[in-house]
Amino acid sequence: MSETVRTETINTALGALERVLDRRLVAALEVCARCGICAEACHVYASDPRPEHVPAARAERVRAVYRRQHDPLGKLFPWLVGAKDLTEPDLDALAEPAFASCTLCRRCTINCPFGVDTALIMRAARAMLTATDRAPEMLVMLADAAIARGEHAEEFREIYREIVAGLEHEAQERLGDPTLRIPLDQQGAEILYVGLSGAHTILPAAIIFHEANASWTLSMFEASNYGLFLGDPARAKAIARRIVDEAVRLGVKEVVLTECGHAYAALRWEAPNWFGGEFPFKVRSIVEVLADYVRDGRLALDPTANPEPVTYHDSCNLARNGGLIEAPRIVLRAAVQNFVEMNPHGKENFCCGGGGGLVAIPEWFETRMRAGRKKAEQIRAAGAPVVATSCENCNLQLTDLNGYYDLNVQVVGLMELVVNALLKARRRHAVPLPEAA
Amino acid sequence: MDAVQVNKTLDLKGLLCPIPVVKMAQAIKTVAVGEVIEATATDPGVMADIPAWCRTTGQELVRITRENGVISFAVRRVK
């Protein structure tokens, strides 16, 4: 590779760092006492205690580059403050810590005495890697496919209508109610529900909304946002734009996202910054909506439908970063007979090891299984045969951990448990048909 | 019915998004340019995701159909 190309690559990487360098990131880069408390807080280190798995060590790779560019001492006497020029081998070596060893879960941040946001630094690293074509190919591909789906929505509209018609029939059969509808493109509906591509996020929601008599319509698009994983605000914004435009066009009061941690983080917390202002609609997770329905008595649930002990895995994005800790517990206490807390839980819960887009990258399967050892231990210690979660990433990872570590549990989504309880309650209250004469 | 010669088949039934696309993306690298992979899936999202993936990666979607909840599609490797 020529010197010119090498310089362009480094300039591109440094340019990407500069673009994301705001006050939050500067603070995270400048404050670190190297106390090492973040080590034990990290699920990757706790599962595989090696020095390179300490969050501060990961962040140091970016800090050294930042100091060289911005610290007066780092510019003059780099050796004195651990400043370093960025090289292409450094960039290559950044890919694993940024994309595989850090799931952006922020457990290190809440356990840091100074609140250093190492996840923010790793997102900056991801931005540098994405800008220089060093991001995992699969994440790039999934992000670009999502954008293409938005750009060619008209071509998919009729196909999607057919799919939804099929799902509507399935939902009617499951509920035993032919009046159930899955509205699509319903102007003026109060809720725009954004699922994932799979039917498993649409069918239970349709049953729940029907039973709660909600005014809703289904989105043409899926909630996941691979642009966020890439640390690429342009792609992330393009993916989010599909949903924002749809919500504005339909005039909904709120967008409700399915059980997906990063989708919630993207649209609830990040998107207003990408778009430079608040949206004319609320953004909530289905978990919050379920909790409201339970509190308001809009769903009749029979917890005997879920008789086995159930433990709950808090998604990092929903619980630690989004504060949704009580809401899923309100739902669980109503939908299952025996709810058992995992230890630790809530904002202190360990990451499943599959976040940050890792579940979509096949070549890092072993890495994420190793990183999930702590989570596997937590599940085993909880002793419940059923593990509920309200994040699709977590669901996929926990299902893989279940097989890898022989946990012998059943991994289920929160909506699934609610629908079980709802269907049993419905059957219990059903008026028997009169005997045929 | 077209007479496309299929070089590899994939069973993606039961897999949820984004895994069908991930598996397809992995598999396409295992066939030569011009060859065709035929796959079956049950995740309805595939109906929109696979055409979008083909468009962005420059592969050719030869056909995609859905019958009794099973989606069948064929993709030719173009590059």
Coordinates of C-alpha atoms in Angstrom, one line a residue, chain A residues 27-270:
Chain A
A27 CA -15.0 14.3 29.0
A28 CA -14.9 10.5 28.7
L29 CA -11.5 10.7 26.9
E30 CA -9.9 13.1 29.4
V31 CA -11.1 11.5 32.6
C32 CA -9.7 8.2 33.7
A33 CA -7.9 7.5 37.0
R34 CA -6.8 4.1 35.8
C35 CA -8.2 2.6 39.0
G36 CA -9.3 -0.6 37.3
I37 CA -12.8 -0.7 38.9
C38 CA -14.2 -1.0 35.4
A39 CA -12.5 -4.4 35.0
E40 CA -14.8 -6.4 37.3
A41 CA -17.8 -4.5 36.0
C42 CA -17.3 -5.7 32.5
H43 CA -19.0 -9.0 31.6
V44 CA -16.2 -9.7 29.1
Y45 CA -13.5 -9.3 31.7
A46 CA -15.6 -11.2 34.3
S47 CA -16.0 -14.1 31.9
D48 CA -12.4 -14.0 30.6
P49 CA -10.1 -12.0 32.8
R50 CA -7.4 -10.8 30.5
P51 CA -5.8 -7.3 30.7
E52 CA -7.0 -6.4 27.2
H53 CA -10.6 -7.0 28.4
V54 CA -10.4 -4.1 30.9
P55 CA -12.7 -1.3 29.5
A56 CA -10.0 1.3 30.4
A57 CA -7.5 -0.6 28.3
R58 CA -9.8 -0.7 25.3
A59 CA -10.5 3.0 25.7
E60 CA -6.7 3.7 26.0
R61 CA -6.3 2.9 22.3
V62 CA -8.5 5.9 21.4
R63 CA -7.3 8.1 24.2
A64 CA -3.7 7.8 23.0
V65 CA -4.7 9.0 19.6
Y66 CA -6.9 11.8 21.1
R67 CA -4.0 13.0 23.2
R68 CA -1.7 13.2 20.2
Q69 CA -4.2 15.4 18.4
H70 CA -5.6 17.5 21.2
D71 CA -3.4 17.5 24.3
P72 CA -0.7 20.2 24.3
L73 CA 1.7 17.9 26.0
G74 CA 0.7 15.0 23.7
K75 CA 1.5 17.1 20.7
L76 CA 4.9 18.1 22.0
F77 CA 6.1 15.2 24.1
P78 CA 3.9 12.3 23.2
W79 CA 5.9 9.7 25.2
L80 CA 5.3 11.8 28.4
V81 CA 1.5 11.4 28.3
G82 CA 1.1 8.2 26.4
A83 CA 0.1 9.9 23.2
K84 CA 0.5 8.0 20.0
D85 CA 0.2 8.6 16.3
L86 CA -2.5 6.5 14.7
T87 CA -1.2 3.9 12.3
E88 CA -3.0 1.4 10.1
P89 CA -2.0 -1.6 12.2
D90 CA -3.4 0.3 15.2
L91 CA -6.7 0.7 13.3
D92 CA -6.7 -3.0 12.3
A93 CA -6.1 -3.9 16.0
L94 CA -9.0 -1.7 17.1
A95 CA -11.7 -3.8 15.4
E96 CA -11.9 -6.6 17.9
P97 CA -11.9 -4.4 21.1
A98 CA -14.4 -2.0 19.5
F99 CA -16.8 -4.4 17.8
A100 CA -16.3 -7.8 19.6
S101 CA -15.1 -7.2 23.2
C102 CA -17.3 -4.2 24.0
T103 CA -21.1 -4.6 23.6
L104 CA -21.6 -0.9 24.6
C105 CA -23.6 -2.1 27.6
R106 CA -22.3 0.7 29.9
R107 CA -22.0 -1.4 33.0
C108 CA -18.4 -0.1 33.3
T109 CA -19.8 3.5 33.2
I110 CA -22.2 3.2 36.1
N111 CA -19.5 1.4 38.1
C112 CA -16.8 4.0 37.3
P113 CA -16.2 6.5 40.2
F114 CA -16.1 9.3 37.6
G115 CA -18.8 7.9 35.3
V116 CA -16.4 7.6 32.4
D117 CA -18.5 6.6 29.4
T118 CA -16.3 4.0 27.8
A119 CA -19.1 2.9 25.5
L120 CA -19.1 6.4 24.0
I121 CA -15.4 6.0 23.3
M122 CA -15.9 2.6 21.7
R123 CA -18.6 4.1 19.5
A124 CA -16.1 6.7 18.4
A125 CA -13.7 3.8 17.6
R126 CA -16.5 2.1 15.6
A127 CA -17.0 5.4 13.7
M128 CA -13.3 5.4 12.8
L129 CA -13.4 1.8 11.7
T130 CA -16.6 2.2 9.7
A131 CA -15.2 5.3 7.9
T132 CA -12.1 3.3 6.9
D133 CA -14.0 0.2 5.8
R134 CA -12.9 -1.9 8.8
A135 CA -16.4 -2.5 10.3
P136 CA -17.8 -6.0 10.2
E137 CA -19.1 -6.6 6.7
M138 CA -22.3 -8.1 8.0
L139 CA -23.3 -5.0 10.0
V140 CA -22.6 -2.8 7.1
M141 CA -24.7 -5.0 4.8
L142 CA -27.6 -5.2 7.2
A143 CA -27.6 -1.4 7.7
D144 CA -27.5 -0.8 3.9
A145 CA -30.3 -3.3 3.3
A146 CA -32.5 -1.6 5.9
I147 CA -31.8 1.8 4.2
A148 CA -32.6 0.2 0.7
R149 CA -35.9 -1.2 2.1
G150 CA -36.8 2.4 3.1
E151 CA -35.8 3.9 -0.2
H152 CA -37.9 1.4 -2.1
A153 CA -40.8 1.1 0.3
E154 CA -43.4 1.4 -2.5
E155 CA -42.1 -1.8 -4.1
F156 CA -42.4 -3.7 -0.8
R157 CA -45.8 -2.2 0.1
E158 CA -47.9 -4.8 -1.7
I159 CA -45.7 -7.7 -0.6
Y160 CA -46.0 -6.5 2.9
R161 CA -49.8 -6.2 2.7
E162 CA -49.9 -9.8 1.7
I163 CA -47.7 -10.8 4.6
V164 CA -49.7 -8.8 7.1
A165 CA -53.0 -10.3 5.8
G166 CA -51.5 -13.8 6.4
L167 CA -50.4 -12.8 9.9
E168 CA -53.8 -11.3 10.7
H169 CA -55.4 -14.7 9.9
E170 CA -52.9 -16.4 12.2
A171 CA -53.6 -14.0 15.0
Q172 CA -57.4 -14.4 14.6
E173 CA -57.0 -18.2 14.8
R174 CA -54.7 -18.0 17.8
L175 CA -57.1 -15.7 19.7
G176 CA -60.2 -17.3 18.4
D177 CA -61.6 -14.0 17.4
P178 CA -62.3 -13.1 13.7
T179 CA -62.7 -9.4 14.5
L180 CA -59.0 -9.0 15.2
R181 CA -57.3 -6.7 12.7
I182 CA -53.7 -5.8 11.9
P183 CA -54.1 -2.3 10.5
L184 CA -51.5 -1.1 8.1
D185 CA -51.1 2.6 7.0
Q186 CA -54.0 3.6 9.2
Q187 CA -54.2 7.4 9.1
G188 CA -54.8 8.9 12.5
A189 CA -54.1 5.8 14.6
E190 CA -52.8 6.7 18.0
I191 CA -49.9 4.2 18.0
L192 CA -47.5 3.3 15.3
Y193 CA -46.2 -0.1 16.4
V194 CA -42.7 -1.0 14.9
G195 CA -41.9 -4.6 15.1
L196 CA -39.0 -6.6 13.7
S197 CA -39.1 -8.5 10.5
G198 CA -40.3 -11.6 12.2
A199 CA -43.9 -12.6 12.8
H200 CA -43.0 -13.3 16.4
T201 CA -42.9 -9.6 17.1
I202 CA -46.1 -8.8 15.3
L203 CA -48.5 -11.6 16.2
P204 CA -48.4 -11.2 20.0
A205 CA -48.5 -7.4 19.7
A206 CA -51.6 -7.7 17.5
I207 CA -53.4 -9.9 20.1
I208 CA -52.4 -7.5 22.9
F209 CA -53.5 -4.4 21.1
H210 CA -56.7 -6.0 20.1
E211 CA -57.5 -7.1 23.7
A212 CA -56.6 -3.7 25.1
N213 CA -58.8 -2.1 22.4
A214 CA -55.9 0.1 21.3
S215 CA -55.9 2.5 18.3
W216 CA -52.9 1.3 16.4
T217 CA -51.3 0.6 13.1
L218 CA -48.4 -1.5 12.1
S219 CA -45.2 0.0 10.6
M220 CA -43.9 -1.0 7.2
F221 CA -40.5 -1.1 8.7
E222 CA -38.5 -2.9 11.3
A223 CA -37.2 -1.3 14.5
S224 CA -33.6 -2.5 14.4
N225 CA -31.0 0.1 13.6
Y226 CA -27.6 -1.4 12.5
G227 CA -26.3 2.1 11.8
L228 CA -26.2 2.7 15.6
F229 CA -23.9 -0.4 16.0
L230 CA -21.6 1.0 13.3
G231 CA -21.2 4.3 15.1
D232 CA -22.3 5.9 11.9
P233 CA -24.8 8.7 12.5
A234 CA -25.6 9.1 8.8
R235 CA -26.7 5.5 8.3
A236 CA -28.4 5.5 11.7
K237 CA -30.3 8.6 10.8
A238 CA -31.3 7.2 7.4
I239 CA -32.7 4.0 9.1
A240 CA -34.5 6.0 11.8
R241 CA -35.9 8.4 9.2
R242 CA -38.1 5.7 7.7
I243 CA -40.0 5.4 10.9
V244 CA -40.0 9.1 11.7
D245 CA -41.5 10.0 8.3
E246 CA -44.1 7.2 8.6
A247 CA -45.1 8.4 12.0
V248 CA -45.5 12.0 10.9
R249 CA -47.3 11.0 7.7
L250 CA -49.8 8.9 9.7
G251 CA -50.2 11.5 12.4
V252 CA -49.7 9.1 15.3
K253 CA -49.4 10.2 18.9
E254 CA -46.7 7.8 19.7
V255 CA -44.3 5.2 18.2
V256 CA -44.2 2.0 20.2
L257 CA -41.1 -0.1 19.6
T258 CA -41.2 -3.9 20.0
E259 CA -39.0 -5.8 22.4
C260 CA -35.6 -4.5 21.1
G261 CA -33.0 -2.8 23.3
H262 CA -30.9 -1.0 20.8
A263 CA -34.0 0.1 18.7
Y264 CA -35.3 1.8 21.8
A265 CA -32.0 3.5 22.5
A266 CA -31.7 4.6 18.9
L267 CA -35.2 6.2 18.5
R268 CA -35.8 7.3 22.1
W269 CA -32.4 8.8 23.0
E270 CA -30.2 9.2 19.9

